[in-house]
Amino acid sequence: MEDVVVGLDIGSTKTCAVIGFLNENGLVEIAGVGVAPSRGLKNGVIINIDNTQAAIAKAIEDAELMAGCEIAACYVAITGSHIKGENSPGVVAVSGRNRSISAGEIRRVIQAAQAIVIPADREIMHVLSREFAVDDQRGIKDPIGMTGVRLEAEVHIVTGSRSAIINLTKSVNASGIHCQDIVFSPLAAAEAVLSAEEMELGVAVVDIGGGTTDIAVFSDGGVAYTSVLPVGGRHVTNDISIGLSTPAESAEMIKKKHGLSLVSFVDASETVEVPSVGDRAPRRIMRMELARIIEPRMFEIMEMIERELLVSGKKDFLAAGVVLTGGGAMLEGTVECAERVFRLPVRIGRAKNITGMKDIVSSPQYANAVGLVKYGIKTRQYREAKGGTKKQSGGLKMKMKKWFQDYL
Ligand SMILES: Nc1ncnc2c1ncn2[C@@H]1O[C@H](COP(=O)(O)OP(=O)(O)OP(=O)(O)O)[C@@H](O)[C@H]1O
Ligand SMILES: [Mg+2]
């Protein structure tokens, strides 16, 4: 199994490594999964390299044991409020013979669109082509071979804090593993859970993690908007811990076992056992009381997401609705809560078109790591198709990324 691809998702609450490969039937087969609790991150950003590295080493080791192979490199997901996405236009004159647009023109126009001022403490992570215009004809996906005098491109550029990226790379390298690429997490999740039709129709992927909620809006097959909110399941756990005067660990346990995002879903007779702080005996409370603590926080998170969808300018065009990933989406009633706020169809995103360990990796918590494996396989196929293996970007050397279009 020398052609394995590894996805590493270093989250605020858990670090997980997924090893996969393209099997003889052309399907992505998952060979190993390793998970370790994270202790060195806050809201998606590394605050302690040693603790982060220890979690990475454990997750990788477990995945290697399961897959029965040793790995040397991986694709890594990144999140955090330092990540910003913006749309940028570029224009060039078509100079070639017969004014016919070639791959060279596409490269030039995408370079022109990238010419934005980026502060020295930020790095470009992704340059995602959205659509092109030839003269006044807009909405063109593939202008190669078309004739015109003016070629315009609209790209979506994702940038992140240089130090956050350095610390992420350092933590991975400290485990003796080469970082092949860093991918903004909802784009990785999208790779795992969305279909090309959904991206074409208009869809938003929302990853509700422990400390962050990541959003990526797709329309007409490209990325139209990306954003990160500093909220997640951890806030729900905190509310339960304070509201029920119980330690964080039991609040977390109660949330996962009995939590509900909507009060109206609770049967009025249901009760829940709550361990108390100190020596006091555990007590029983109405499950309704628990839901009354959770519901306002979940509505608040959904309303914050709703504001981002509105800012994207694409809210009215999300015909394929919203797809939720991340552990925070696993709370019972969350889909219905989201539907009430967004007034759009909502579903839980599970990795599709994969085989092997399906029962583990189809949990929405693994969408990022599985998506990274798919992204890695796609990148390799793309390089092979282009002939020759392009030198891999070592460490920090960020480069233009080929994403949903083949021009970069
Ligand atoms: N079954 C469940 N029901 C409710 N909540 C859950 C469940 N399983 C996990 N969670 C919550 O999901 C959150 C963790 O999600 P996830 O693993 O996607 O986060 P992460 O990737 O570690 O963090 P981030 O993406 O914010 O950096 C925690 O707050 C946890 O309480
Ligand atoms: Mg996450």
Coordinates of N, CA, C and O in Angstrom, one line a residue, residues 196-204 217-222 314 317-322:
A196 N -21.2 17.1 -7.0 CA -20.9 18.2 -7.9 C -22.3 19.0 -8.2 O -22.3 20.2 -8.4
E197 N -23.4 18.2 -8.3 CA -24.7 18.8 -8.6 C -25.1 19.8 -7.5 O -25.6 20.9 -7.8
E198 N -24.8 19.4 -6.2 CA -25.2 20.4 -5.1 C -24.4 21.6 -5.2 O -24.9 22.7 -5.0
M199 N -23.1 21.5 -5.6 CA -22.2 22.7 -5.7 C -22.8 23.6 -6.8 O -22.7 24.8 -6.8
E200 N -23.2 23.0 -7.9 CA -23.8 23.7 -9.0 C -25.1 24.4 -8.7 O -25.3 25.6 -9.0
L201 N -25.9 23.7 -7.9 CA -27.2 24.2 -7.6 C -27.1 25.4 -6.5 O -27.9 26.3 -6.5
G202 N -26.1 25.3 -5.7 CA -26.0 26.3 -4.6 C -26.2 25.6 -3.3 O -27.2 25.0 -3.0
V203 N -25.1 25.5 -2.4 CA -25.2 24.8 -1.2 C -24.2 25.4 -0.2 O -23.2 26.0 -0.6
A204 N -24.5 25.3 1.1 CA -23.5 25.8 2.1 C -23.1 24.6 2.9 O -24.0 23.8 3.4
V217 N -19.7 28.6 1.2 CA -20.9 28.7 0.3 C -20.5 28.4 -1.1 O -19.5 29.0 -1.6
F218 N -21.1 27.5 -1.7 CA -20.9 27.1 -3.1 C -22.0 27.6 -4.0 O -23.2 27.4 -3.7
S219 N -21.6 28.2 -5.2 CA -22.7 28.5 -6.1 C -22.1 28.3 -7.5 O -20.9 28.6 -7.7
D220 N -22.9 27.9 -8.5 CA -22.4 27.7 -9.8 C -21.1 26.8 -9.9 O -20.2 27.1 -10.7
G221 N -21.0 25.9 -9.0 CA -19.9 25.0 -9.0 C -18.6 25.5 -8.4 O -17.6 24.8 -8.3
G222 N -18.6 26.8 -7.9 CA -17.4 27.3 -7.3 C -17.7 27.8 -5.9 O -18.8 27.9 -5.4
K314 N -25.7 34.9 -1.2 CA -26.1 33.7 -2.0 C -27.2 33.0 -1.3 O -27.7 32.0 -1.7
F317 N -30.0 31.7 -3.2 CA -29.7 30.8 -4.3 C -29.2 29.4 -3.8 O -28.7 28.7 -4.6
L318 N -29.5 29.1 -2.5 CA -29.0 27.8 -2.0 C -30.1 26.8 -2.2 O -30.7 26.3 -1.3
A319 N -30.2 26.4 -3.5 CA -31.3 25.4 -3.8 C -31.0 24.1 -3.2 O -32.0 23.3 -3.0
A320 N -29.8 23.7 -3.0 CA -29.5 22.4 -2.4 C -29.4 22.6 -0.8 O -28.9 21.6 -0.1
G321 N -29.7 23.8 -0.3 CA -29.8 23.9 1.1 C -28.4 24.0 1.9 O -27.4 24.4 1.3
V322 N -28.5 23.5 3.1 CA -27.3 23.6 4.0 C -26.9 22.2 4.4 O -27.8 21.4 4.8

